[in-house]
């Protein structure tokens, strides 16, 4: 069951990157974040910001054709980022084949197009619904699931 929903307006792409950085700085091994939204909503831009906040290596691009990319921490401290694109996955069996639940032991996992597939990987997860309005402003609705996300999300939003 989710706790209170919160919506954040991000007028510029730089705001989406900044919000991602704030979230990424708070992520730790075992965290699962699902990004939901139509093509062009800003899921990969947000993932790029998350990666910057986590201080991981490698260019963050949409992993649509490779399905998943692992980005290691630059300093050796902190968790790795596993960035997944579930757009081309046909169902639960294919998500199981990726062994993402194993990755959650030492990484934070961010799954684009993960709603309806990846929730069962962890008891607690954060679902971010991204909508791009006609005026190009992104609205991100944050939907925490599980007991741990409520307090941590308040911390992220306070930054």
PDB file of C-alpha atoms in Angstrom:
ATOM      1  CA  UNK A   1       0.000   0.000   0.000  1.00  0.00           C
ATOM      2  CA  UNK A   2       1.313   3.447  -0.839  1.00  0.00           C
ATOM      3  CA  UNK A   3       1.562   6.389   1.530  1.00  0.00           C
ATOM      4  CA  UNK A   4       0.693   9.959   0.634  1.00  0.00           C
ATOM      5  CA  UNK A   5       1.353  10.952  -2.962  1.00  0.00           C
ATOM      6  CA  UNK A   6       3.339  14.053  -3.734  1.00  0.00           C
ATOM      7  CA  UNK A   7       3.669  15.838  -7.087  1.00  0.00           C
ATOM      8  CA  UNK A   8       6.683  17.909  -8.087  1.00  0.00           C
ATOM      9  CA  UNK A   9       6.700  20.329 -11.042  1.00  0.00           C
ATOM     10  CA  UNK A  10       9.935  20.537 -13.016  1.00  0.00           C
ATOM     11  CA  UNK A  11       9.796  23.373 -15.592  1.00  0.00           C
ATOM     12  CA  UNK A  12      13.179  22.755 -17.270  1.00  0.00           C
ATOM     13  CA  UNK A  13      15.226  19.687 -18.160  1.00  0.00           C
ATOM     14  CA  UNK A  14      17.850  21.001 -15.715  1.00  0.00           C
ATOM     15  CA  UNK A  15      15.212  20.837 -12.956  1.00  0.00           C
ATOM     16  CA  UNK A  16      14.587  17.173 -13.799  1.00  0.00           C
ATOM     17  CA  UNK A  17      18.325  16.489 -13.609  1.00  0.00           C
ATOM     18  CA  UNK A  18      18.565  18.350 -10.277  1.00  0.00           C
ATOM     19  CA  UNK A  19      15.642  16.424  -8.804  1.00  0.00           C
ATOM     20  CA  UNK A  20      17.258  13.183  -9.982  1.00  0.00           C
ATOM     21  CA  UNK A  21      20.516  14.215  -8.288  1.00  0.00           C
ATOM     22  CA  UNK A  22      18.683  14.814  -5.011  1.00  0.00           C
ATOM     23  CA  UNK A  23      17.028  11.416  -5.228  1.00  0.00           C
ATOM     24  CA  UNK A  24      20.228   9.676  -6.312  1.00  0.00           C
ATOM     25  CA  UNK A  25      22.152  11.114  -3.359  1.00  0.00           C
ATOM     26  CA  UNK A  26      19.629   9.437  -1.030  1.00  0.00           C
ATOM     27  CA  UNK A  27      19.633   6.012  -2.709  1.00  0.00           C
ATOM     28  CA  UNK A  28      21.362   3.020  -1.187  1.00  0.00           C
ATOM     29  CA  UNK A  29      21.860  -0.640  -1.979  1.00  0.00           C
ATOM     30  CA  UNK A  30      18.541  -2.440  -2.027  1.00  0.00           C
ATOM     31  CA  UNK A  31      16.503   0.508  -3.291  1.00  0.00           C
ATOM     32  CA  UNK A  32      14.115  -0.043  -6.169  1.00  0.00           C
ATOM     33  CA  UNK A  33      12.824   2.922  -8.168  1.00  0.00           C
ATOM     34  CA  UNK A  34      10.298   2.506 -10.987  1.00  0.00           C
ATOM     35  CA  UNK A  35       9.890   5.213 -13.626  1.00  0.00           C
ATOM     36  CA  UNK A  36       6.591   5.337 -15.469  1.00  0.00           C
ATOM     37  CA  UNK A  37       5.560   7.679 -18.251  1.00  0.00           C
ATOM     38  CA  UNK A  38       5.061   7.862 -21.992  1.00  0.00           C
ATOM     39  CA  UNK A  39       7.853   8.150 -24.545  1.00  0.00           C
ATOM     40  CA  UNK A  40       9.571  11.519 -24.213  1.00  0.00           C
ATOM     41  CA  UNK A  41       8.326  12.170 -20.674  1.00  0.00           C
ATOM     42  CA  UNK A  42      11.847  12.400 -19.244  1.00  0.00           C
ATOM     43  CA  UNK A  43      12.510   8.983 -17.694  1.00  0.00           C
ATOM     44  CA  UNK A  44      16.069   8.729 -19.004  1.00  0.00           C
ATOM     45  CA  UNK A  45      16.818  12.366 -18.101  1.00  0.00           C
ATOM     46  CA  UNK A  46      15.679  11.604 -14.564  1.00  0.00           C
ATOM     47  CA  UNK A  47      17.819   8.428 -14.528  1.00  0.00           C
ATOM     48  CA  UNK A  48      20.806  10.520 -15.666  1.00  0.00           C
ATOM     49  CA  UNK A  49      20.257  12.831 -12.694  1.00  0.00           C
ATOM     50  CA  UNK A  50      19.929   9.867 -10.323  1.00  0.00           C
ATOM     51  CA  UNK A  51      23.245   8.510 -11.611  1.00  0.00           C
ATOM     52  CA  UNK A  52      24.926  11.890 -11.054  1.00  0.00           C
ATOM     53  CA  UNK A  53      23.578  12.024  -7.500  1.00  0.00           C
ATOM     54  CA  UNK A  54      24.892   8.530  -6.835  1.00  0.00           C
ATOM     55  CA  UNK A  55      28.317   9.403  -8.246  1.00  0.00           C
ATOM     56  CA  UNK A  56      28.471   6.467 -10.641  1.00  0.00           C
ATOM     57  CA  UNK A  57      30.522   6.074 -13.820  1.00  0.00           C
ATOM     58  CA  UNK A  58      29.472   5.757 -17.427  1.00  0.00           C
ATOM     59  CA  UNK A  59      27.151   7.665 -19.702  1.00  0.00           C
ATOM     60  CA  UNK A  60      23.514   7.102 -18.816  1.00  0.00           C
ATOM     61  CA  UNK A  61      21.478   6.540 -21.949  1.00  0.00           C
ATOM     62  CA  UNK A  62      18.288   4.651 -22.549  1.00  0.00           C
ATOM     63  CA  UNK A  63      19.072   0.937 -22.175  1.00  0.00           C
ATOM     64  CA  UNK A  64      16.182  -0.038 -24.480  1.00  0.00           C
ATOM     65  CA  UNK A  65      18.208  -2.381 -26.660  1.00  0.00           C
ATOM     66  CA  UNK A  66      20.649  -3.725 -24.075  1.00  0.00           C
ATOM     67  CA  UNK A  67      17.864  -3.958 -21.456  1.00  0.00           C
ATOM     68  CA  UNK A  68      20.157  -3.227 -18.476  1.00  0.00           C
ATOM     69  CA  UNK A  69      23.371  -1.358 -17.715  1.00  0.00           C
ATOM     70  CA  UNK A  70      25.421  -1.398 -14.533  1.00  0.00           C
ATOM     71  CA  UNK A  71      27.116   1.823 -13.451  1.00  0.00           C
ATOM     72  CA  UNK A  72      29.746   1.423 -10.730  1.00  0.00           C
ATOM     73  CA  UNK A  73      30.495   4.104  -8.119  1.00  0.00           C
ATOM     74  CA  UNK A  74      33.387   6.375  -9.130  1.00  0.00           C
ATOM     75  CA  UNK A  75      34.978   6.413  -5.701  1.00  0.00           C
ATOM     76  CA  UNK A  76      34.425   2.750  -4.880  1.00  0.00           C
ATOM     77  CA  UNK A  77      32.081   3.805  -2.068  1.00  0.00           C
ATOM     78  CA  UNK A  78      28.339   3.574  -2.304  1.00  0.00           C
ATOM     79  CA  UNK A  79      26.113   1.292  -4.304  1.00  0.00           C
ATOM     80  CA  UNK A  80      26.212   0.646  -8.017  1.00  0.00           C
ATOM     81  CA  UNK A  81      23.288   1.727 -10.192  1.00  0.00           C
ATOM     82  CA  UNK A  82      21.532  -0.878 -12.308  1.00  0.00           C
ATOM     83  CA  UNK A  83      19.549   1.013 -14.957  1.00  0.00           C
ATOM     84  CA  UNK A  84      16.938  -1.143 -16.680  1.00  0.00           C
ATOM     85  CA  UNK A  85      14.516  -0.511 -19.519  1.00  0.00           C
ATOM     86  CA  UNK A  86      11.625  -2.967 -19.332  1.00  0.00           C
ATOM     87  CA  UNK A  87       9.920  -1.595 -22.472  1.00  0.00           C
ATOM     88  CA  UNK A  88      10.837  -4.621 -24.603  1.00  0.00           C
ATOM     89  CA  UNK A  89      10.330  -7.241 -21.900  1.00  0.00           C
ATOM     90  CA  UNK A  90       7.371  -9.531 -22.510  1.00  0.00           C
ATOM     91  CA  UNK A  91       6.537 -10.326 -18.908  1.00  0.00           C
ATOM     92  CA  UNK A  92       7.533 -11.505 -15.481  1.00  0.00           C
ATOM     93  CA  UNK A  93       9.653 -14.413 -16.731  1.00  0.00           C
ATOM     94  CA  UNK A  94      11.923 -12.065 -18.649  1.00  0.00           C
ATOM     95  CA  UNK A  95      12.336  -9.733 -15.675  1.00  0.00           C
ATOM     96  CA  UNK A  96      13.209 -12.798 -13.566  1.00  0.00           C
ATOM     97  CA  UNK A  97      15.855 -13.763 -16.133  1.00  0.00           C
ATOM     98  CA  UNK A  98      17.686 -10.494 -15.397  1.00  0.00           C
ATOM     99  CA  UNK A  99      18.227 -11.500 -11.722  1.00  0.00           C
ATOM    100  CA  UNK A 100      17.499  -7.961 -10.576  1.00  0.00           C
ATOM    101  CA  UNK A 101      16.590  -9.192  -7.111  1.00  0.00           C
ATOM    102  CA  UNK A 102      20.215 -10.364  -6.800  1.00  0.00           C
ATOM    103  CA  UNK A 103      21.442  -6.930  -7.933  1.00  0.00           C
ATOM    104  CA  UNK A 104      19.450  -5.330  -5.130  1.00  0.00           C
ATOM    105  CA  UNK A 105      21.905  -6.711  -2.572  1.00  0.00           C
ATOM    106  CA  UNK A 106      24.664  -4.291  -3.652  1.00  0.00           C
ATOM    107  CA  UNK A 107      22.994  -1.832  -6.012  1.00  0.00           C
ATOM    108  CA  UNK A 108      20.110   0.547  -6.395  1.00  0.00           C
ATOM    109  CA  UNK A 109      17.914  -0.532  -9.298  1.00  0.00           C
ATOM    110  CA  UNK A 110      16.084   2.001 -11.476  1.00  0.00           C
ATOM    111  CA  UNK A 111      13.609   0.493 -13.948  1.00  0.00           C
ATOM    112  CA  UNK A 112      12.091   2.509 -16.781  1.00  0.00           C
ATOM    113  CA  UNK A 113       8.723   1.091 -17.883  1.00  0.00           C
ATOM    114  CA  UNK A 114       8.808  -1.117 -14.771  1.00  0.00           C
ATOM    115  CA  UNK A 115       5.290  -0.679 -13.433  1.00  0.00           C
ATOM    116  CA  UNK A 116       3.384  -3.948 -13.597  1.00  0.00           C
ATOM    117  CA  UNK A 117       6.608  -5.960 -13.851  1.00  0.00           C
ATOM    118  CA  UNK A 118       9.234  -4.982 -11.312  1.00  0.00           C
ATOM    119  CA  UNK A 119       7.272  -4.162  -8.138  1.00  0.00           C
ATOM    120  CA  UNK A 120       7.647  -7.675  -6.807  1.00  0.00           C
ATOM    121  CA  UNK A 121      11.443  -7.393  -6.699  1.00  0.00           C
ATOM    122  CA  UNK A 122      11.331  -5.583  -3.344  1.00  0.00           C
ATOM    123  CA  UNK A 123       8.904  -5.092  -0.470  1.00  0.00           C
ATOM    124  CA  UNK A 124       9.511  -1.354  -0.592  1.00  0.00           C
ATOM    125  CA  UNK A 125       9.894   0.679  -3.771  1.00  0.00           C
ATOM    126  CA  UNK A 126       9.355   4.156  -5.121  1.00  0.00           C
ATOM    127  CA  UNK A 127       7.166   4.646  -8.182  1.00  0.00           C
ATOM    128  CA  UNK A 128       7.659   7.917 -10.060  1.00  0.00           C
ATOM    129  CA  UNK A 129       4.938   8.753 -12.581  1.00  0.00           C
ATOM    130  CA  UNK A 130       6.257  11.300 -15.056  1.00  0.00           C
ATOM    131  CA  UNK A 131       3.961  13.385 -17.204  1.00  0.00           C
ATOM    132  CA  UNK A 132       5.062  15.983 -19.712  1.00  0.00           C
ATOM    133  CA  UNK A 133       2.469  18.723 -20.012  1.00  0.00           C
ATOM    134  CA  UNK A 134       1.715  20.647 -23.206  1.00  0.00           C
ATOM    135  CA  UNK A 135       3.779  23.570 -21.856  1.00  0.00           C
ATOM    136  CA  UNK A 136       6.790  21.151 -21.581  1.00  0.00           C
ATOM    137  CA  UNK A 137       6.752  21.164 -17.761  1.00  0.00           C
ATOM    138  CA  UNK A 138       7.314  17.740 -16.250  1.00  0.00           C
ATOM    139  CA  UNK A 139       5.096  16.687 -13.382  1.00  0.00           C
ATOM    140  CA  UNK A 140       6.435  13.825 -11.306  1.00  0.00           C
ATOM    141  CA  UNK A 141       4.075  12.113  -8.914  1.00  0.00           C
ATOM    142  CA  UNK A 142       6.000  10.273  -6.223  1.00  0.00           C
ATOM    143  CA  UNK A 143       4.293   7.164  -4.949  1.00  0.00           C
ATOM    144  CA  UNK A 144       6.190   5.473  -2.102  1.00  0.00           C
ATOM    145  CA  UNK A 145       5.400   1.834  -1.347  1.00  0.00           C
ATOM    146  CA  UNK A 146       6.506   0.159   1.866  1.00  0.00           C
ATOM    147  CA  UNK A 147       7.395   1.578   5.247  1.00  0.00           C
ATOM    148  CA  UNK A 148      10.873   2.870   4.448  1.00  0.00           C
ATOM    149  CA  UNK A 149      10.136   5.273   1.605  1.00  0.00           C
ATOM    150  CA  UNK A 150       7.859   7.768   3.374  1.00  0.00           C
ATOM    151  CA  UNK A 151      10.485   9.284   5.711  1.00  0.00           C
ATOM    152  CA  UNK A 152      13.275   9.090   3.119  1.00  0.00           C
ATOM    153  CA  UNK A 153      11.149  10.780   0.482  1.00  0.00           C
ATOM    154  CA  UNK A 154      10.416  13.654   2.865  1.00  0.00           C
ATOM    155  CA  UNK A 155      14.178  14.026   3.273  1.00  0.00           C
ATOM    156  CA  UNK A 156      14.721  14.130  -0.500  1.00  0.00           C
ATOM    157  CA  UNK A 157      11.993  16.722  -0.999  1.00  0.00           C
ATOM    158  CA  UNK A 158      13.412  18.906   1.781  1.00  0.00           C
ATOM    159  CA  UNK A 159      16.759  19.341  -0.015  1.00  0.00           C
TER     160      UNK A 159
END
